[in-house]
XYZ file of C-alpha atoms in Angstrom:
637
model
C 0.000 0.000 0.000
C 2.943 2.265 0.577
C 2.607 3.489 -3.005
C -1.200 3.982 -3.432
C -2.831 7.349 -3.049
C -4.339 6.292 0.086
C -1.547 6.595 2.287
C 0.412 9.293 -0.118
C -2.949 11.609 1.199
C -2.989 10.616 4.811
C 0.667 11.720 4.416
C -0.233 15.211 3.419
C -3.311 15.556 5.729
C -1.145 14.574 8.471
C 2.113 16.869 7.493
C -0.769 20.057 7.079
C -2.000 18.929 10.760
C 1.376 18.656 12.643
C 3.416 21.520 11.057
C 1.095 23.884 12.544
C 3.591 26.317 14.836
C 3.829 25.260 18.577
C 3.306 28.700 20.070
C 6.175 30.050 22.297
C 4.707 29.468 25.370
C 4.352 32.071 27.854
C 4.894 32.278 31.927
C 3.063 34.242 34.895
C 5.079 34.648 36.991
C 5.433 37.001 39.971
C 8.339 37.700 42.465
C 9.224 35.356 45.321
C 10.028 37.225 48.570
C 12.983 35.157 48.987
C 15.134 34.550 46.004
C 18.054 33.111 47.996
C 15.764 30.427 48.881
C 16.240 28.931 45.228
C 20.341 27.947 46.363
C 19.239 26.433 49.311
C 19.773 22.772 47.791
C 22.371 20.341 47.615
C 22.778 17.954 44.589
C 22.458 15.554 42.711
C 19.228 14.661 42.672
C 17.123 11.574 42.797
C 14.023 10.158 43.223
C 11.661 8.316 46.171
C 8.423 6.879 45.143
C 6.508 10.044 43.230
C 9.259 12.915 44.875
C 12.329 14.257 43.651
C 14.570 14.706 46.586
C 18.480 16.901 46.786
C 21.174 14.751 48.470
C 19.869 15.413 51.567
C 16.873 13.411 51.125
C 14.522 16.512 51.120
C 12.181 17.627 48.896
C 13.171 19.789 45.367
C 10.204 20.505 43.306
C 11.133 21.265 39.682
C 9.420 25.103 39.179
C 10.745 25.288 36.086
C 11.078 27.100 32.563
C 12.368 26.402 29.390
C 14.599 28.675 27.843
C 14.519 27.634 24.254
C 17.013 29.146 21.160
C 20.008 26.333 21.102
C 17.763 24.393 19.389
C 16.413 25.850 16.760
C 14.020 28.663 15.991
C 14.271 28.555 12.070
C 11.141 27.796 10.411
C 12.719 25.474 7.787
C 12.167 27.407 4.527
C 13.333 30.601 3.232
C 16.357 31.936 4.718
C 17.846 31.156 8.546
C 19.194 34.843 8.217
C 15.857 36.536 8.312
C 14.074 37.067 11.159
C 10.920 36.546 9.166
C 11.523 33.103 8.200
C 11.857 32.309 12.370
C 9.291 31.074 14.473
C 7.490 34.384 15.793
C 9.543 36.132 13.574
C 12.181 35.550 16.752
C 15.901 34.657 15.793
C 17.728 33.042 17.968
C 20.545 32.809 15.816
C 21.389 28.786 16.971
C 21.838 29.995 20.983
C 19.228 30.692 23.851
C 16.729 33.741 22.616
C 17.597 36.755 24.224
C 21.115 37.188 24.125
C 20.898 39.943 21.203
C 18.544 42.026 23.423
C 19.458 41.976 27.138
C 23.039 40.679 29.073
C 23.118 36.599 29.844
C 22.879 37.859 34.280
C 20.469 40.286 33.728
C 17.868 37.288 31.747
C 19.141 34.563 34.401
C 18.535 36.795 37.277
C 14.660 37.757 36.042
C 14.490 33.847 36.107
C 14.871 34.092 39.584
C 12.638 37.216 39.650
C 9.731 35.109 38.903
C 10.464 32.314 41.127
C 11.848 29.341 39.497
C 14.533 27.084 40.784
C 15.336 25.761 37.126
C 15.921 25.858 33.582
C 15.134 23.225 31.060
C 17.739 24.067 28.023
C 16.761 22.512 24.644
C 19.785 21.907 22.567
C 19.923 20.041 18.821
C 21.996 17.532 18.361
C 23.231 19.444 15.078
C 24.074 22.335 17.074
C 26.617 19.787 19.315
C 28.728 19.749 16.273
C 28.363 23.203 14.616
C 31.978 24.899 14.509
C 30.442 27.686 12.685
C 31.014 30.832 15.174
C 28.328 32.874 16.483
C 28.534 36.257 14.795
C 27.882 39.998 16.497
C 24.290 39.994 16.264
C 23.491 37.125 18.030
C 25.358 38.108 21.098
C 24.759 42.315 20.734
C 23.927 42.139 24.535
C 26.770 40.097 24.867
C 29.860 40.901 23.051
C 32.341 38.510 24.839
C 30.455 35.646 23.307
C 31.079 36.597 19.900
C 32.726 34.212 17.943
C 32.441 30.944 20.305
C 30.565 28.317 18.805
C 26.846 27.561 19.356
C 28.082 25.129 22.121
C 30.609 26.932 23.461
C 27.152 29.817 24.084
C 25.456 26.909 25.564
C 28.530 26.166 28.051
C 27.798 29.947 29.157
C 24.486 29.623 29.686
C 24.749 26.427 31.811
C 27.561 28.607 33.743
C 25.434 31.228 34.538
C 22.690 29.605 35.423
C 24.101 27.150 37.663
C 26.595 29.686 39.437
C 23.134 31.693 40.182
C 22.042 28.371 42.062
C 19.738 27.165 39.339
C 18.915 23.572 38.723
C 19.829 23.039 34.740
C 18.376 20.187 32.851
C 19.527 19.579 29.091
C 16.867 18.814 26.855
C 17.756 16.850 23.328
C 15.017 18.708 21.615
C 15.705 18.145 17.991
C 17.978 16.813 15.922
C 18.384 19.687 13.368
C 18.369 23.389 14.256
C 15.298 24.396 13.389
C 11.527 24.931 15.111
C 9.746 21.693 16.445
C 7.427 19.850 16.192
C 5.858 19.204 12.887
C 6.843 16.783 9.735
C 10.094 18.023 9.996
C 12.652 15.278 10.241
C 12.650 15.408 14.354
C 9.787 13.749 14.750
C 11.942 10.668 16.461
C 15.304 10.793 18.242
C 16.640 8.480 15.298
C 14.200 10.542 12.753
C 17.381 12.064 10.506
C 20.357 10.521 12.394
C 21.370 6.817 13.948
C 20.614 5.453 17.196
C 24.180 5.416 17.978
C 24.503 8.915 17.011
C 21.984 9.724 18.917
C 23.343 7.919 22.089
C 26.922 9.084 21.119
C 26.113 12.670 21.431
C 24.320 12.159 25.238
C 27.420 10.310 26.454
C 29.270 13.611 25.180
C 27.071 16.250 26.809
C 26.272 14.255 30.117
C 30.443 13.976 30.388
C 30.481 17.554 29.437
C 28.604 19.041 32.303
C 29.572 15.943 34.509
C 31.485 18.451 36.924
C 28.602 20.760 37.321
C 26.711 19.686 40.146
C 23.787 21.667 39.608
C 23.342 20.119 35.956
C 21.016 17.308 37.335
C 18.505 15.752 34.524
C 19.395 14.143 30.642
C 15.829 15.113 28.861
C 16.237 12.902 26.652
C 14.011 13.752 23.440
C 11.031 16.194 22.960
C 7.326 15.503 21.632
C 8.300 12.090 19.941
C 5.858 11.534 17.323
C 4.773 10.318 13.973
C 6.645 10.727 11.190
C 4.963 10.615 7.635
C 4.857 6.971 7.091
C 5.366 5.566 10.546
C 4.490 5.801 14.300
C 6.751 5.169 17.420
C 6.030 2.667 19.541
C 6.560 1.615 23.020
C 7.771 -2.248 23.778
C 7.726 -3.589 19.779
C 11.399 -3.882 19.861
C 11.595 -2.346 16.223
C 13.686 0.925 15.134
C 10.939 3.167 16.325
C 10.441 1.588 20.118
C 10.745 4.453 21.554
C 10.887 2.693 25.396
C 13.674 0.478 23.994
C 15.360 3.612 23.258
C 15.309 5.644 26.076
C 15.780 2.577 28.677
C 19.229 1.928 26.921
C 20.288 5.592 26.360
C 19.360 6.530 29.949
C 21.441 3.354 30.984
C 24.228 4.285 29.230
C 23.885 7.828 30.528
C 24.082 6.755 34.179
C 26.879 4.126 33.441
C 29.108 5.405 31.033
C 29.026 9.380 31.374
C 27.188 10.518 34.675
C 25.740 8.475 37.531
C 24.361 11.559 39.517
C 21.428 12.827 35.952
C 18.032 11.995 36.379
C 16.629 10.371 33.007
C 13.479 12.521 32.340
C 11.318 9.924 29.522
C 8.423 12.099 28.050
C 5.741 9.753 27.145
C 4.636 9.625 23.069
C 3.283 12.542 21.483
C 1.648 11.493 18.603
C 0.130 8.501 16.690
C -1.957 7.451 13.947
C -3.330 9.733 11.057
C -5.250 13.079 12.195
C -8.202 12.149 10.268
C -11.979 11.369 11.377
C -12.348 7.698 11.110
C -9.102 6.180 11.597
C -7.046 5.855 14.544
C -5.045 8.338 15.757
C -4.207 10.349 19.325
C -2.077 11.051 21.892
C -0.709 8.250 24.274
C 1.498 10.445 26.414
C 2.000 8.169 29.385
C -0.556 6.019 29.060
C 1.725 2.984 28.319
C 3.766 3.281 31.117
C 0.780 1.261 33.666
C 2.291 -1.755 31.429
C 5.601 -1.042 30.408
C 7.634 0.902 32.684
C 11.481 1.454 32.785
C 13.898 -0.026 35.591
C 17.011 1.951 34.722
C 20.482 0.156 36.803
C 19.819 2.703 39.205
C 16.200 2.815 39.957
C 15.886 6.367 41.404
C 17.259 8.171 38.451
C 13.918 7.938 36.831
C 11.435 10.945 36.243
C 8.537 10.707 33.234
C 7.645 13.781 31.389
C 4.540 15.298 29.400
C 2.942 18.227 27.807
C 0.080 20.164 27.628
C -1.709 22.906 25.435
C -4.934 24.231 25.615
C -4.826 24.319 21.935
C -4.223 20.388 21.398
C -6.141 17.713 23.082
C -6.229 13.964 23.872
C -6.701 13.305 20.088
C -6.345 16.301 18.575
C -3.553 18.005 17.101
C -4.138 21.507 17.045
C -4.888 22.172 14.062
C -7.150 24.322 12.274
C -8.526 24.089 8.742
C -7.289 20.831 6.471
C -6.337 18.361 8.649
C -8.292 19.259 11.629
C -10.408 16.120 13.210
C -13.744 16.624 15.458
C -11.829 15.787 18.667
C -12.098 17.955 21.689
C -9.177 20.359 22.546
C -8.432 20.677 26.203
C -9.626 23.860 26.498
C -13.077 21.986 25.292
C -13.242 20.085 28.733
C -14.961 20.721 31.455
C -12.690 20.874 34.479
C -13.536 17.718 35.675
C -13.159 15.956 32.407
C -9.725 17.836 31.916
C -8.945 16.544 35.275
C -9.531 13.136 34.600
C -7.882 13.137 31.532
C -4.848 14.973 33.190
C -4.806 11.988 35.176
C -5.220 9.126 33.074
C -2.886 10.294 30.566
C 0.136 11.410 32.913
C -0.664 12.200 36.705
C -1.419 8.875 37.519
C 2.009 7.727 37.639
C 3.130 9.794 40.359
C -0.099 9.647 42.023
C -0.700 5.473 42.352
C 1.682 4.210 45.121
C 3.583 1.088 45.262
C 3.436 0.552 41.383
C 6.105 -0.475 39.132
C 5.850 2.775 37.457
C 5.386 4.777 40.338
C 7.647 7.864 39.792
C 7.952 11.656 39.632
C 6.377 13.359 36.844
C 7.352 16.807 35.282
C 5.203 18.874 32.792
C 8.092 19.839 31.475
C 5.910 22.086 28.727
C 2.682 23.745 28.810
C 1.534 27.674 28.302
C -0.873 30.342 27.523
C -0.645 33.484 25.226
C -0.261 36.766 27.327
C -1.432 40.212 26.833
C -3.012 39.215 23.467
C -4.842 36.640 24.389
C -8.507 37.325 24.787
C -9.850 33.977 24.085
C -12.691 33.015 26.509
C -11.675 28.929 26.467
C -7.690 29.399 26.433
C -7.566 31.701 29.201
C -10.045 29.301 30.794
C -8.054 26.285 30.651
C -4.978 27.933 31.739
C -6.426 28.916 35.028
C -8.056 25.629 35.438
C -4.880 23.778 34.461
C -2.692 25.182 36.804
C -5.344 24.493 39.560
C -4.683 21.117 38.459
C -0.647 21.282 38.713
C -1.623 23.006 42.477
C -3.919 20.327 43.398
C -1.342 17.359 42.098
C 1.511 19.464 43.362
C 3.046 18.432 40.181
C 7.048 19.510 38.756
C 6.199 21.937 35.880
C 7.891 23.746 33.364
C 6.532 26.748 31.361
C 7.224 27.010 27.835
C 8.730 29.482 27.038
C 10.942 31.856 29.683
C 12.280 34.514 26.636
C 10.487 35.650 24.249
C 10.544 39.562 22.001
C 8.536 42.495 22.090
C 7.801 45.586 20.720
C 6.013 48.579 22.071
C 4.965 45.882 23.952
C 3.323 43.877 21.096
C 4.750 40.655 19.615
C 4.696 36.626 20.256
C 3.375 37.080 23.924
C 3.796 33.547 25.295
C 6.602 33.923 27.312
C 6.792 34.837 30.835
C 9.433 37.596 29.552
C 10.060 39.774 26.794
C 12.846 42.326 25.864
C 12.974 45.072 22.693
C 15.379 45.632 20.234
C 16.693 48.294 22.682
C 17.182 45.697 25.851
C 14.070 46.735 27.811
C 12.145 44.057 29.774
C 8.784 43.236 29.362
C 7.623 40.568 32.630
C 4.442 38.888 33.456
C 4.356 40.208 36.480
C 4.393 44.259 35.386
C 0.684 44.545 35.759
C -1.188 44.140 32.753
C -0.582 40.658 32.094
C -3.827 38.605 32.783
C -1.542 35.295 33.306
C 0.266 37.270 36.634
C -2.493 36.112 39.327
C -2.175 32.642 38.145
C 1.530 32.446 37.873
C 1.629 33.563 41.467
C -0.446 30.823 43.187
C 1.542 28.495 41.042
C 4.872 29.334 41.976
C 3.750 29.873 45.467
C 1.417 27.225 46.181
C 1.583 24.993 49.689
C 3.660 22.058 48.232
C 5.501 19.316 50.151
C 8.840 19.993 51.732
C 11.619 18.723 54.083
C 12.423 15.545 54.221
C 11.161 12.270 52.025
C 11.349 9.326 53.819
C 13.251 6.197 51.717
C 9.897 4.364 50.101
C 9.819 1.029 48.740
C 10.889 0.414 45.512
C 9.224 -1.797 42.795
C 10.685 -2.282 39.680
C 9.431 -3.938 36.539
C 11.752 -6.820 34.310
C 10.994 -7.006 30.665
C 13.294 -9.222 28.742
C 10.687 -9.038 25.766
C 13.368 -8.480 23.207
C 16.765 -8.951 24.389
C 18.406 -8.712 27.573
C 16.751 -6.831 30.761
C 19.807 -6.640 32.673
C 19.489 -4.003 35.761
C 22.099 -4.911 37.821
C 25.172 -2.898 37.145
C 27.542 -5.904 39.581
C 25.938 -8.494 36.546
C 26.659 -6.184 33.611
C 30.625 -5.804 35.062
C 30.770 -9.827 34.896
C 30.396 -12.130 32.018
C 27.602 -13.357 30.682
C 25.937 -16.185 33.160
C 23.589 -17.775 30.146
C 25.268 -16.821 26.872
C 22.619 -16.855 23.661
C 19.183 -16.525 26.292
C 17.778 -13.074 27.577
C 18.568 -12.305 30.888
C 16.567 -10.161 33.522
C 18.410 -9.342 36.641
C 16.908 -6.636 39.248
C 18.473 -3.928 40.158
C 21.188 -3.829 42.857
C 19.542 -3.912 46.138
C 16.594 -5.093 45.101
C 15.043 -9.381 44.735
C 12.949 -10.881 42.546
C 9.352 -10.442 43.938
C 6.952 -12.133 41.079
C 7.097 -13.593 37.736
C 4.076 -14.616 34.576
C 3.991 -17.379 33.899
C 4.055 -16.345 29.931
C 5.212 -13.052 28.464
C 8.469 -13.361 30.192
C 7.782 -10.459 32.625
C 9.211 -9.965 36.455
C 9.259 -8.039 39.303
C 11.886 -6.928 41.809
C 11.405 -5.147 45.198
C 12.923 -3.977 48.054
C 9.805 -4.653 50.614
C 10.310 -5.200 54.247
C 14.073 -6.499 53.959
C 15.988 -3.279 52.260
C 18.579 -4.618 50.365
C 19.874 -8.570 51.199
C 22.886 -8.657 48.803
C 26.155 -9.384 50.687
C 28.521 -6.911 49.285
C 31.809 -9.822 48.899
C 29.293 -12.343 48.347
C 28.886 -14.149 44.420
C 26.278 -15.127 42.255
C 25.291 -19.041 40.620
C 23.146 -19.355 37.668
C 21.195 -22.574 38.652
C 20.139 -25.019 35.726
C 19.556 -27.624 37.775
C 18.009 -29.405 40.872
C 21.226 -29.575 42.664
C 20.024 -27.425 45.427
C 16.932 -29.235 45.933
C 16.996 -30.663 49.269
C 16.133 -34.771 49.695
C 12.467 -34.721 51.175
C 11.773 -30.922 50.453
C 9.916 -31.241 46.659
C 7.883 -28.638 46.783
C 6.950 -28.514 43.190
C 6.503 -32.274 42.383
C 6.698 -33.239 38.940
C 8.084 -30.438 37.885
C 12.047 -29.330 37.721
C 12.596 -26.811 40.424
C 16.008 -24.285 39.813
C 16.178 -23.408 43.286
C 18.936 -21.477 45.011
C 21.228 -22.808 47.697
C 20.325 -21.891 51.523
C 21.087 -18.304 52.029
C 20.873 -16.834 48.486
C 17.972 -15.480 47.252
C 16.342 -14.962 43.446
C 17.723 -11.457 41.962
C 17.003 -12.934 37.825
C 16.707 -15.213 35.753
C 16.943 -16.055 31.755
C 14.800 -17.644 29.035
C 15.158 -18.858 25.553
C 12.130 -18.311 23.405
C 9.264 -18.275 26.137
C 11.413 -20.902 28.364
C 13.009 -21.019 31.642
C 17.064 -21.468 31.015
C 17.909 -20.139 34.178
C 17.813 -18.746 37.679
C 20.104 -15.752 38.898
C 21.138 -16.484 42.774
C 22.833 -14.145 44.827
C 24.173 -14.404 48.267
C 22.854 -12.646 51.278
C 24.106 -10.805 53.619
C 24.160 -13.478 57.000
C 20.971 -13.231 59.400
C 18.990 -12.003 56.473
C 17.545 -14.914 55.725
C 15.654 -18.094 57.111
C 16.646 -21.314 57.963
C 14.651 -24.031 55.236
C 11.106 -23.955 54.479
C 8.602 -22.430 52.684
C 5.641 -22.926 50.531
C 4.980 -23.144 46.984
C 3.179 -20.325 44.537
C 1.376 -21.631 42.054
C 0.545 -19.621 38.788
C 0.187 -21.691 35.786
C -3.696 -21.554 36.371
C -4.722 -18.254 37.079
C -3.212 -15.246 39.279
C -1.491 -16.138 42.502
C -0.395 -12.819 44.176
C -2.038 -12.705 47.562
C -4.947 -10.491 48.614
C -3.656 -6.834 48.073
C -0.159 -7.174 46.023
C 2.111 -4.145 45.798
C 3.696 -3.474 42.725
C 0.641 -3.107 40.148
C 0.170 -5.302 37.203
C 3.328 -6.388 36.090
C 2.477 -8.363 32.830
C -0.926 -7.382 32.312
C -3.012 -10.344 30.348
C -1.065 -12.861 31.956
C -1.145 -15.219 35.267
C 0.913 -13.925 37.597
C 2.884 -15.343 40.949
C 3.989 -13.382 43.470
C 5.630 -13.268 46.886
C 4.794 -11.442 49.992
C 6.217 -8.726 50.985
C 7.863 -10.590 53.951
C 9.169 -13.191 52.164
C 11.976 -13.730 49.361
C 11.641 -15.904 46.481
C 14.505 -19.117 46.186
C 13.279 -21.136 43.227
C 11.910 -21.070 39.903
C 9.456 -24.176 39.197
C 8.332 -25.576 35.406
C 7.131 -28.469 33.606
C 8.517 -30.262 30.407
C 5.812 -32.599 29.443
C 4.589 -32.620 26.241
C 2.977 -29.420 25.225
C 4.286 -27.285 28.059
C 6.150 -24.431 26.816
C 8.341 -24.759 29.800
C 7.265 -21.290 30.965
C 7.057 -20.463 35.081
C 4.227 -22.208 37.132
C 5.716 -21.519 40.434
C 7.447 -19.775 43.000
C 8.929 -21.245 46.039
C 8.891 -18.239 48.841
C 10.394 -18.448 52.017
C 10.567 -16.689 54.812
C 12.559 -13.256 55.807
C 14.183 -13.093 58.799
């Protein structure tokens, strides 16, 4: 069908629908009484259950903006050189917008003005290898930044944000320099450039800022979404599996460049063909209640979305030819934009003891400003950030910078500077967006300290190898030619399907068992089955030895090969017994499991939360696929 007119129109339709400009977005913000208060953190950061926490364990909520320029603001037709042929008619000349019109302290220190702690900075990979130097007019407001490349501006900006005690976190927005998010060869991190390009140039930024403390998140691609012919996915294992991607970039990140980033994942932007009658829409985070990551350290990991009034569940936000009968968000009532809010995103920070509990930053949404009169925009903007209060939700307004004149131009941003370097800001008095800004940035939110939660992680060795443990990725390979799944360090197997190949690792009750001198077996056998003690009968049991504990395991095809022992730490663990988990019939998980549906669609066993699981049971009679039927838990100390 590829060549029939069918698709060659969809094609069109779609590129009409998605090329419409992504406004500028703008931010209300109003002065915080105490600015120094911003400093007063200490990174890196991580993450416990749904909060990001400093090193100290306590609370840091991500208020947040995005100053955007680095990556792009050229249209992608007619000439880069002329303003006109920029998005807004704003040039940021390949660096962040701004630094023609005002000096680099004077826009940081209005960032602090209106009361954010940090900075999300959008960089193309393109402009990581552009030696071409930044010329005079780019940098007016900045003279001793002429001639530095578009990097070597970046490197500034990072400087001066972090030295002002701002959180930074670098955003891989596109890979070309010019405006997203349309048809425009960025729909996908791998859209106009290879995977290990792609990785390649994170390990070289995270390494680059790796002595910056107060650089503390990898973003690692914006708004992916569908590309003329084809759709990213999440968990298909094919060139466009977008949670295959960002599971091994992220791991890389943290293992090869910097161990202290968080790895922000933004959920999918767009799917399907923006036409009445076929399927289409936006699946944000959606997949995450069934496929969630488990990076090698489990509380690096923060989800991210976005949200316009002008754009809804399944609509793009367009107007005219390619425009569907879907509701906008600024269509829903405030209820059903709250329950949407929460289905498609919220819900993962707000379910506890889930595999895919974790933080969640709107790391984009926004309003126009002065200019905007519209009844249902301004609506939905008030009753959006109502929704961020109410959630107490990590946010980050698109955009921070933006241009005016006579105080007239692309009003989305929080603020705006002339030709002649005079500020424009959302809090000056006749910018509608000021009250709401305010009870944003200064809404009752949790602080102080986050107690350590328990963790639950997910193992999904659907493809290839799941491996989360970085002491099993430093040794060689226990079951060369199957997939393995190991859990994280710290953390034992809890459950496993008995198809689908699924797991699930947890810290409950116990903390971490692992003896740090102790080793690991890979058991392929019954040699650790005691004489008397079958507690699977008829079926061959890979159990561990008496104080070790199941931390993986591997399969070939849907199969059993092995199970991944590990020693624990003395007293941790009981003397023999136990009982026997059977799943091969139905769901076997106890009365009220923690840890959320782990391989949704398939029968599930499951430990409790004050036991450990030691053995692995499954059948090879005829017709058994020699998949898991049971679990042998035992006892925790």
């Amino acid at each position: 069908m590829r060549g029939s007119w069918v698709p060659k129109i969809a094609a069109v339709l779609l590129l009409l629908a998605l090329s419409v400009p992504v406004p500028a977005a703008a931010r209300t913000a109003v002065p915080v009484e105490e600015t120094a208060a911003l400093a007063d953190w200490t990174p890196p950061l991580s993450t416990r259950g749904r909060w990001i926490v400093d090193a100290n364990g306590d609370r840091f909520k991500l208020r947040s903006g995005n100053w955007h320029g680095a990556s792009g603001t050229w249209n992608g037709s007619g000439s880069a050189d002329d303003d006109a042929d920029h998005h807004a008619g704003e040039n940021s000349h390949r660096v962040p917008l701004g630094l023609d019109r005002a000096p680099m302290a004077e826009i940081v220190a209005s960032f602090r003005e209106i009361g954010i702690n940090s900075v999300r900075l959008p960089f193309s990979n393109e402009m990581i290898h552009d030696t071409r130097p930044v010329t005079a007019d780019a940098v007016t407001a900045n003279p001793d930044l002429e001639g530095r490349t578009p990097l070597q501006v970046y490197d500034a900006a990072v400087r001066a944000l972090t030295d002002a005690g701002l959180a930074v976190i670098l955003n891989n927005h596109t890979n070309s320099t010019r405006w997203c998010c349309g048809v425009d060869g960025n729909e996908r991190w791998n859209a106009s450039q290879s995977d290990e390009t792609w990785e390649n140039d994170w390990l070289f930024m995270a390494r680059r800022y790796r002595d910056n403390p107060r650089v503390v998140g990898a973003d690692l691609y914006n708004e992916v979404r569908r590309s003329v012919w084809d759709d990213p996915d999440w968990g298909l294992g094919d060139r466009h599996d977008w949670f295959a991607a960002s599971q091994r970039a992220g791991d890389r990140i943290l293992t090869e460049a910097d161990p202290d980033l968080l790895i922000i994942v933004e959920g999918i932007n767009w799917t399907g063909l923006p036409v009445d009658g076929l399927p289409h829409g936006r699946p944000t985070l959606e997949p995450v209640r069934d496929l969630s990551h488990t990076l090698v350290d489990s509380n690096k990991l923060v989800y991210s979305a976005h949200f316009y009034g002008y754009t809804g569940p399944r609509h793009t936000g367009a107007t005219g030819i390619g425009e569907t009968s879907d509701p906008r968000y600024q269509d829903l009532t405030p209820a059903e934009l709250a329950d949407v809010l929460h289905r498609q995103a919220l819900y993962v920070a707000g379910d506890t003891d889930r595999h895919y509990t974790a933080p969640v930053w709107i790391s984009e949404f926004g309003v126009g400003g002065r200019e905007e009169t519209g009844a249902a925009p301004r609506a939905w903007f008030e009753h959006f950030v109502g929704q961020l209060i109410r959630a107490d939700a990590d946010f980050a307004y698109w955009p921070l910078v933006g241009w005016h004149e006579n105080r007239r131009g692309n009003g989305w941003a929080l603020l705006h500077w002339d030709a002649e370097g005079r500020r424009m800001a959302v809090h000056d008095g006749d910018d509608w967006r000021s009250d709401a800004w305010r009870r944003l940035v200064e809404a009752p939110a949790r602080t102080g300290h986050v107690p350590p939660t328990t963790e639950w992680a997910m193992l999904s060795p659907d493809h290839g190898d799941f491996v989360a443990s970085r002491r099993m990725r430093a040794l060689p390979d226990w079951d060369p030619g199957a997939r393995k799944a190991a859990c994280p360090d710290g953390l034992r197997l809890a459950g496993l399907s008995h198809t689908g190949n699924r797991g699930l690792c947890t810290d409950a009750r116990a903390g971490a068992l692992d003896d740090p001198g102790g080793a690991h077996e890979a058991v392929r056998d019954e040699r650790h089955v005691a004489p008397g003690r079958d507690w699977a009968s008829g079926h061959t049991k890979l159990q561990c030895a008496d104080g070790h504990f199941l931390t993986g395991y591997s399969v070939r095809g849907a199969a059993v090969s092995s199970a991944l022992c590990r020693k624990a730490t003395p007293g941790t663990l009981t003397a023999p017994g136990g009982r026997t988990v059977w799943f091969d019939r139905g769901d076997n998980r106890g009365d009220a499991p923690r840890g959320g549906d782990f391989a949704r669609g398939h029968y599930k066993g499951q430990c409790a939360d004050d036991e450990y699981a030691a053995g692995i049971a499954w059948t090879g009679r005829v017709g058994s696929p020699r998949t898991p039927d049971a679990l042998y838990c035992r006892p925790l100390s």
